[in-house]
GROMACS .gro file of C-alpha atoms in nm:
model
  334
    1UNK     CA    1   2.500   6.057   5.642
    2UNK     CA    2   2.150   6.154   5.759
    3UNK     CA    3   1.982   6.389   5.530
    4UNK     CA    4   2.182   6.274   5.226
    5UNK     CA    5   2.048   6.364   4.883
    6UNK     CA    6   1.988   6.026   4.713
    7UNK     CA    7   1.976   6.201   4.379
    8UNK     CA    8   2.349   6.247   4.409
    9UNK     CA    9   2.408   5.866   4.383
   10UNK     CA   10   2.390   5.681   4.049
   11UNK     CA   11   2.526   5.364   3.875
   12UNK     CA   12   2.536   5.002   3.964
   13UNK     CA   13   2.878   4.875   4.087
   14UNK     CA   14   2.989   4.504   4.104
   15UNK     CA   15   3.301   4.405   4.279
   16UNK     CA   16   3.491   4.172   4.077
   17UNK     CA   17   3.663   3.926   4.322
   18UNK     CA   18   3.975   3.779   4.194
   19UNK     CA   19   4.269   3.587   4.336
   20UNK     CA   20   4.612   3.562   4.170
   21UNK     CA   21   4.448   3.696   3.837
   22UNK     CA   22   4.162   3.458   3.828
   23UNK     CA   23   3.818   3.603   3.871
   24UNK     CA   24   3.557   3.413   4.099
   25UNK     CA   25   3.263   3.278   3.899
   26UNK     CA   26   3.015   3.475   4.124
   27UNK     CA   27   3.170   3.793   3.979
   28UNK     CA   28   3.044   3.712   3.643
   29UNK     CA   29   2.724   3.601   3.778
   30UNK     CA   30   2.679   3.948   3.938
   31UNK     CA   31   2.790   4.131   3.623
   32UNK     CA   32   2.492   3.962   3.441
   33UNK     CA   33   2.249   4.061   3.705
   34UNK     CA   34   2.396   4.417   3.742
   35UNK     CA   35   2.374   4.455   3.371
   36UNK     CA   36   1.997   4.384   3.395
   37UNK     CA   37   1.951   4.621   3.688
   38UNK     CA   38   2.157   4.895   3.537
   39UNK     CA   39   1.955   4.883   3.210
   40UNK     CA   40   1.632   4.890   3.423
   41UNK     CA   41   1.751   5.200   3.603
   42UNK     CA   42   1.892   5.370   3.297
   43UNK     CA   43   2.237   5.386   3.468
   44UNK     CA   44   2.597   5.255   3.384
   45UNK     CA   45   2.724   4.922   3.505
   46UNK     CA   46   3.061   4.975   3.685
   47UNK     CA   47   3.302   4.696   3.783
   48UNK     CA   48   3.557   4.737   4.056
   49UNK     CA   49   3.882   4.530   4.024
   50UNK     CA   50   4.133   4.544   4.324
   51UNK     CA   51   4.462   4.335   4.311
   52UNK     CA   52   4.802   4.326   4.168
   53UNK     CA   53   4.865   4.275   3.796
   54UNK     CA   54   4.504   4.227   3.732
   55UNK     CA   55   4.433   4.433   3.416
   56UNK     CA   56   4.339   4.101   3.232
   57UNK     CA   57   4.056   4.068   3.493
   58UNK     CA   58   3.951   4.421   3.404
   59UNK     CA   59   3.948   4.357   3.043
   60UNK     CA   60   3.735   4.041   3.091
   61UNK     CA   61   3.491   4.248   3.310
   62UNK     CA   62   3.441   4.476   2.997
   63UNK     CA   63   3.393   4.177   2.777
   64UNK     CA   64   3.134   4.049   3.009
   65UNK     CA   65   2.907   4.362   3.017
   66UNK     CA   66   3.086   4.634   3.239
   67UNK     CA   67   3.051   4.987   3.078
   68UNK     CA   68   3.355   5.091   3.303
   69UNK     CA   69   3.619   4.939   3.520
   70UNK     CA   70   3.771   5.113   3.816
   71UNK     CA   71   4.111   4.936   3.858
   72UNK     CA   72   4.297   4.956   4.182
   73UNK     CA   73   4.628   4.780   4.103
   74UNK     CA   74   4.900   4.759   4.369
   75UNK     CA   75   5.109   4.488   4.558
   76UNK     CA   76   4.947   4.592   4.879
   77UNK     CA   77   4.627   4.414   4.762
   78UNK     CA   78   4.801   4.078   4.712
   79UNK     CA   79   4.729   3.849   4.891
   80UNK     CA   80   4.372   3.959   4.997
   81UNK     CA   81   4.337   4.114   5.339
   82UNK     CA   82   4.029   4.285   5.458
   83UNK     CA   83   4.187   4.623   5.563
   84UNK     CA   84   4.338   4.741   5.242
   85UNK     CA   85   4.055   4.618   5.043
   86UNK     CA   86   3.789   4.762   5.264
   87UNK     CA   87   3.966   5.117   5.279
   88UNK     CA   88   4.010   5.129   4.913
   89UNK     CA   89   3.661   5.028   4.834
   90UNK     CA   90   3.514   5.262   5.106
   91UNK     CA   91   3.724   5.573   4.960
   92UNK     CA   92   3.587   5.504   4.621
   93UNK     CA   93   3.234   5.471   4.744
   94UNK     CA   94   3.263   5.795   4.943
   95UNK     CA   95   3.415   5.987   4.633
   96UNK     CA   96   3.218   5.831   4.342
   97UNK     CA   97   2.877   5.773   4.507
   98UNK     CA   98   2.737   5.467   4.354
   99UNK     CA   99   2.363   5.391   4.393
  100UNK     CA  100   2.383   5.013   4.418
  101UNK     CA  101   2.684   4.791   4.505
  102UNK     CA  102   2.678   4.420   4.455
  103UNK     CA  103   2.931   4.184   4.617
  104UNK     CA  104   2.965   3.809   4.597
  105UNK     CA  105   2.858   3.629   4.905
  106UNK     CA  106   3.191   3.455   4.941
  107UNK     CA  107   3.430   3.438   5.247
  108UNK     CA  108   3.609   3.741   5.101
  109UNK     CA  109   3.296   3.936   5.012
  110UNK     CA  110   3.139   3.884   5.354
  111UNK     CA  111   3.467   3.958   5.517
  112UNK     CA  112   3.503   4.312   5.383
  113UNK     CA  113   3.158   4.434   5.296
  114UNK     CA  114   3.080   4.555   5.636
  115UNK     CA  115   3.395   4.754   5.627
  116UNK     CA  116   3.251   4.953   5.352
  117UNK     CA  117   2.892   4.978   5.457
  118UNK     CA  118   2.949   5.076   5.823
  119UNK     CA  119   3.163   5.395   5.772
  120UNK     CA  120   2.948   5.525   5.497
  121UNK     CA  121   2.627   5.437   5.683
  122UNK     CA  122   2.504   5.241   5.396
  123UNK     CA  123   2.226   4.969   5.405
  124UNK     CA  124   2.382   4.625   5.346
  125UNK     CA  125   2.153   4.312   5.289
  126UNK     CA  126   2.338   3.992   5.329
  127UNK     CA  127   2.321   3.655   5.149
  128UNK     CA  128   2.059   3.764   4.888
  129UNK     CA  129   1.921   3.518   4.638
  130UNK     CA  130   1.698   3.737   4.420
  131UNK     CA  131   1.747   4.113   4.308
  132UNK     CA  132   1.523   4.352   4.133
  133UNK     CA  133   1.437   4.727   4.122
  134UNK     CA  134   1.103   4.889   4.180
  135UNK     CA  135   0.934   5.159   3.976
  136UNK     CA  136   1.127   5.421   4.172
  137UNK     CA  137   1.465   5.251   4.100
  138UNK     CA  138   1.508   5.118   4.451
  139UNK     CA  139   1.694   4.790   4.485
  140UNK     CA  140   1.476   4.516   4.598
  141UNK     CA  141   1.708   4.248   4.779
  142UNK     CA  142   1.546   3.925   4.861
  143UNK     CA  143   1.706   3.671   5.113
  144UNK     CA  144   1.593   3.386   5.316
  145UNK     CA  145   1.477   3.440   5.669
  146UNK     CA  146   1.365   3.260   5.993
  147UNK     CA  147   1.594   2.979   5.908
  148UNK     CA  148   1.480   2.949   5.550
  149UNK     CA  149   1.109   2.923   5.638
  150UNK     CA  150   1.027   3.261   5.466
  151UNK     CA  151   1.172   3.506   5.226
  152UNK     CA  152   1.212   3.877   5.299
  153UNK     CA  153   1.239   4.161   5.054
  154UNK     CA  154   1.450   4.443   5.183
  155UNK     CA  155   1.447   4.804   5.061
  156UNK     CA  156   1.693   5.069   5.168
  157UNK     CA  157   1.511   5.403   5.126
  158UNK     CA  158   1.707   5.671   5.306
  159UNK     CA  159   2.076   5.576   5.280
  160UNK     CA  160   2.316   5.522   4.994
  161UNK     CA  161   2.465   5.313   4.849
  162UNK     CA  162   2.226   5.024   4.845
  163UNK     CA  163   2.455   4.736   4.915
  164UNK     CA  164   2.407   4.359   4.897
  165UNK     CA  165   2.600   4.046   4.912
  166UNK     CA  166   2.475   3.782   4.681
  167UNK     CA  167   2.486   3.405   4.714
  168UNK     CA  168   2.714   3.238   4.454
  169UNK     CA  169   2.528   3.014   4.197
  170UNK     CA  170   2.190   3.194   4.196
  171UNK     CA  171   2.254   3.355   3.864
  172UNK     CA  172   2.390   3.257   3.526
  173UNK     CA  173   2.746   3.417   3.452
  174UNK     CA  174   2.764   3.700   3.195
  175UNK     CA  175   2.853   3.582   2.850
  176UNK     CA  176   3.203   3.673   2.720
  177UNK     CA  177   3.184   3.915   2.419
  178UNK     CA  178   3.542   4.012   2.315
  179UNK     CA  179   3.413   4.283   2.083
  180UNK     CA  180   3.261   4.491   2.362
  181UNK     CA  181   3.401   4.846   2.415
  182UNK     CA  182   3.431   5.004   2.758
  183UNK     CA  183   3.659   5.219   2.968
  184UNK     CA  184   3.930   5.093   3.218
  185UNK     CA  185   4.006   5.369   3.458
  186UNK     CA  186   4.305   5.333   3.686
  187UNK     CA  187   4.226   5.489   4.022
  188UNK     CA  188   4.449   5.618   4.295
  189UNK     CA  189   4.556   5.374   4.553
  190UNK     CA  190   4.480   5.519   4.904
  191UNK     CA  191   4.633   5.245   5.115
  192UNK     CA  192   4.989   5.120   5.179
  193UNK     CA  193   5.158   4.881   5.387
  194UNK     CA  194   5.226   5.126   5.665
  195UNK     CA  195   4.852   5.181   5.704
  196UNK     CA  196   4.747   4.816   5.718
  197UNK     CA  197   4.710   4.640   6.041
  198UNK     CA  198   4.724   4.282   5.936
  199UNK     CA  199   4.991   4.054   5.789
  200UNK     CA  200   4.961   3.728   5.620
  201UNK     CA  201   5.170   3.463   5.790
  202UNK     CA  202   5.057   3.161   5.623
  203UNK     CA  203   4.782   3.058   5.369
  204UNK     CA  204   4.602   2.724   5.447
  205UNK     CA  205   4.358   2.589   5.188
  206UNK     CA  206   4.089   2.366   5.303
  207UNK     CA  207   4.014   2.035   5.148
  208UNK     CA  208   3.637   2.094   5.093
  209UNK     CA  209   3.580   2.171   4.726
  210UNK     CA  210   3.317   2.457   4.644
  211UNK     CA  211   3.015   2.269   4.526
  212UNK     CA  212   2.879   2.576   4.364
  213UNK     CA  213   3.154   2.507   4.081
  214UNK     CA  214   3.056   2.133   4.024
  215UNK     CA  215   2.901   2.022   3.705
  216UNK     CA  216   2.768   1.714   3.865
  217UNK     CA  217   2.625   1.693   4.227
  218UNK     CA  218   2.506   1.398   4.412
  219UNK     CA  219   2.314   1.481   4.721
  220UNK     CA  220   2.193   1.278   5.004
  221UNK     CA  221   1.918   1.341   5.267
  222UNK     CA  222   1.761   1.186   5.569
  223UNK     CA  223   1.697   0.878   5.361
  224UNK     CA  224   2.068   0.795   5.366
  225UNK     CA  225   2.033   0.739   5.759
  226UNK     CA  226   2.386   0.873   5.787
  227UNK     CA  227   2.532   0.629   5.532
  228UNK     CA  228   2.693   0.858   5.278
  229UNK     CA  229   2.917   0.590   5.145
  230UNK     CA  230   2.714   0.520   4.829
  231UNK     CA  231   2.660   0.884   4.778
  232UNK     CA  232   3.028   0.945   4.772
  233UNK     CA  233   3.095   0.655   4.546
  234UNK     CA  234   2.832   0.762   4.291
  235UNK     CA  235   2.976   1.110   4.299
  236UNK     CA  236   3.322   0.965   4.223
  237UNK     CA  237   3.183   0.751   3.942
  238UNK     CA  238   3.038   1.056   3.781
  239UNK     CA  239   3.315   1.284   3.853
  240UNK     CA  240   3.100   1.491   4.088
  241UNK     CA  241   3.079   1.641   4.428
  242UNK     CA  242   2.877   1.520   4.740
  243UNK     CA  243   2.609   1.751   4.877
  244UNK     CA  244   2.350   1.723   5.140
  245UNK     CA  245   2.031   1.852   5.277
  246UNK     CA  246   1.998   2.066   5.608
  247UNK     CA  247   1.875   1.770   5.788
  248UNK     CA  248   2.184   1.560   5.705
  249UNK     CA  249   2.414   1.841   5.802
  250UNK     CA  250   2.233   1.893   6.117
  251UNK     CA  251   2.291   1.537   6.210
  252UNK     CA  252   2.662   1.572   6.161
  253UNK     CA  253   2.676   1.340   5.864
  254UNK     CA  254   2.827   1.592   5.625
  255UNK     CA  255   3.022   1.910   5.651
  256UNK     CA  256   2.810   2.235   5.649
  257UNK     CA  257   3.012   2.350   5.331
  258UNK     CA  258   2.825   2.083   5.133
  259UNK     CA  259   2.467   2.185   5.248
  260UNK     CA  260   2.243   2.271   4.958
  261UNK     CA  261   1.930   2.504   5.029
  262UNK     CA  262   1.814   2.843   5.134
  263UNK     CA  263   2.045   2.829   5.445
  264UNK     CA  264   2.326   2.666   5.243
  265UNK     CA  265   2.455   2.699   4.900
  266UNK     CA  266   2.291   2.748   4.565
  267UNK     CA  267   2.409   2.511   4.296
  268UNK     CA  268   2.335   2.499   3.919
  269UNK     CA  269   2.493   2.182   3.789
  270UNK     CA  270   2.441   2.003   3.465
  271UNK     CA  271   2.330   1.704   3.670
  272UNK     CA  272   2.178   1.681   4.020
  273UNK     CA  273   2.108   1.328   4.176
  274UNK     CA  274   1.905   1.352   4.481
  275UNK     CA  275   1.905   1.045   4.684
  276UNK     CA  276   1.685   0.990   4.994
  277UNK     CA  277   1.570   1.351   4.964
  278UNK     CA  278   1.192   1.429   5.018
  279UNK     CA  279   1.221   1.785   4.862
  280UNK     CA  280   1.152   2.047   5.135
  281UNK     CA  281   1.104   2.382   4.973
  282UNK     CA  282   1.427   2.511   5.156
  283UNK     CA  283   1.624   2.246   4.971
  284UNK     CA  284   1.456   2.287   4.635
  285UNK     CA  285   1.534   2.662   4.632
  286UNK     CA  286   1.904   2.569   4.651
  287UNK     CA  287   1.901   2.333   4.348
  288UNK     CA  288   1.600   2.420   4.124
  289UNK     CA  289   1.830   2.570   3.865
  290UNK     CA  290   1.991   2.237   3.778
  291UNK     CA  291   1.973   2.134   3.412
  292UNK     CA  292   1.873   1.777   3.480
  293UNK     CA  293   1.749   1.632   3.812
  294UNK     CA  294   1.742   1.266   3.897
  295UNK     CA  295   1.559   1.168   4.219
  296UNK     CA  296   1.559   0.841   4.406
  297UNK     CA  297   1.311   0.806   4.701
  298UNK     CA  298   1.081   0.535   4.843
  299UNK     CA  299   0.793   0.782   4.875
  300UNK     CA  300   0.609   0.835   4.537
  301UNK     CA  301   0.444   1.139   4.657
  302UNK     CA  302   0.778   1.309   4.768
  303UNK     CA  303   0.778   1.670   4.648
  304UNK     CA  304   1.129   1.617   4.489
  305UNK     CA  305   0.963   1.424   4.207
  306UNK     CA  306   0.764   1.741   4.108
  307UNK     CA  307   1.086   1.894   4.009
  308UNK     CA  308   1.282   1.587   3.889
  309UNK     CA  309   1.338   1.516   3.508
  310UNK     CA  310   1.375   1.145   3.607
  311UNK     CA  311   1.233   0.981   3.917
  312UNK     CA  312   1.299   0.641   4.071
  313UNK     CA  313   1.057   0.520   4.342
  314UNK     CA  314   1.283   0.264   4.522
  315UNK     CA  315   1.542   0.224   4.805
  316UNK     CA  316   1.850   0.430   4.737
  317UNK     CA  317   2.056   0.142   4.867
  318UNK     CA  318   1.924  -0.077   4.595
  319UNK     CA  319   1.938   0.198   4.322
  320UNK     CA  320   2.263   0.381   4.385
  321UNK     CA  321   2.488   0.070   4.355
  322UNK     CA  322   2.333  -0.011   4.022
  323UNK     CA  323   2.393   0.342   3.899
  324UNK     CA  324   2.748   0.328   4.012
  325UNK     CA  325   2.802  -0.013   3.828
  326UNK     CA  326   2.635   0.135   3.509
  327UNK     CA  327   2.870   0.433   3.508
  328UNK     CA  328   3.172   0.207   3.557
  329UNK     CA  329   3.244   0.270   3.920
  330UNK     CA  330   3.327   0.021   4.200
  331UNK     CA  331   2.994  -0.121   4.340
  332UNK     CA  332   2.995  -0.061   4.724
  333UNK     CA  333   2.876  -0.290   4.994
  334UNK     CA  334   2.565  -0.158   5.175
   0.00000   0.00000   0.00000
């Protein structure tokens, strides 16, 4: 791939991740951002849909902003396995030569993105939280680095496509416009069962909800001192999900899947309650897109209050039980 002509590559591609005919929310988030980047570059926005019986997902991709959808529809793609997905995507990239490829930073996206990038010698930036293009049309992929203490902006000058996996929840999803027109192009399926090396023996679904989908998030930090009982009870009373800071996760108080921040997940709920959280920049970066933020902390100078819509300067173990009672929950003993 050395000495490639970058002018041969064009268009912004978005991988639309779907399972059993239901697209992941991050796919529509990437379509919104991909639309902005494609318009800035003066190129088309192309969605790639891989799966079985998923034309409905392709139609929705058009309605959400794609100019064209490449549809690879075959039983070999259900359920998801990295080798058939990766080979199909790699073949399309090699043949169609996209300039920019965006993939959701989900378990699936992270699993097969490298299978595309490595054989075509593409530049792949992982876990991005911001995207843009410069005056020359180069992708500017921004991601946390040094454990979240800094942000790095990465450009891929000499190789194509410019690839990035993007963290879920950092962008608003593309709006649905059923009147949009676009082209759905069925593509040749280049893999079959005889070519795949993996078999699905059993599917096990974990019991940790994806907090990026929650409308209400109740988060606890170091101020909980490891007692997340009131945090869980308030989340239950509000119909929400529990989240935590990196400090709380590092202490082993909460599972890593519930960490919010630059080195965790990005959430954009309608309501975010921060209890016992001082507001380190790494944490704020993961929740500053929340519609309404309520903060409870004993320190009136805590940075979290600069972002909060409502602030309560008090002990969370005094305040949270009152909130639970106010919302009809069962008041815990603390």
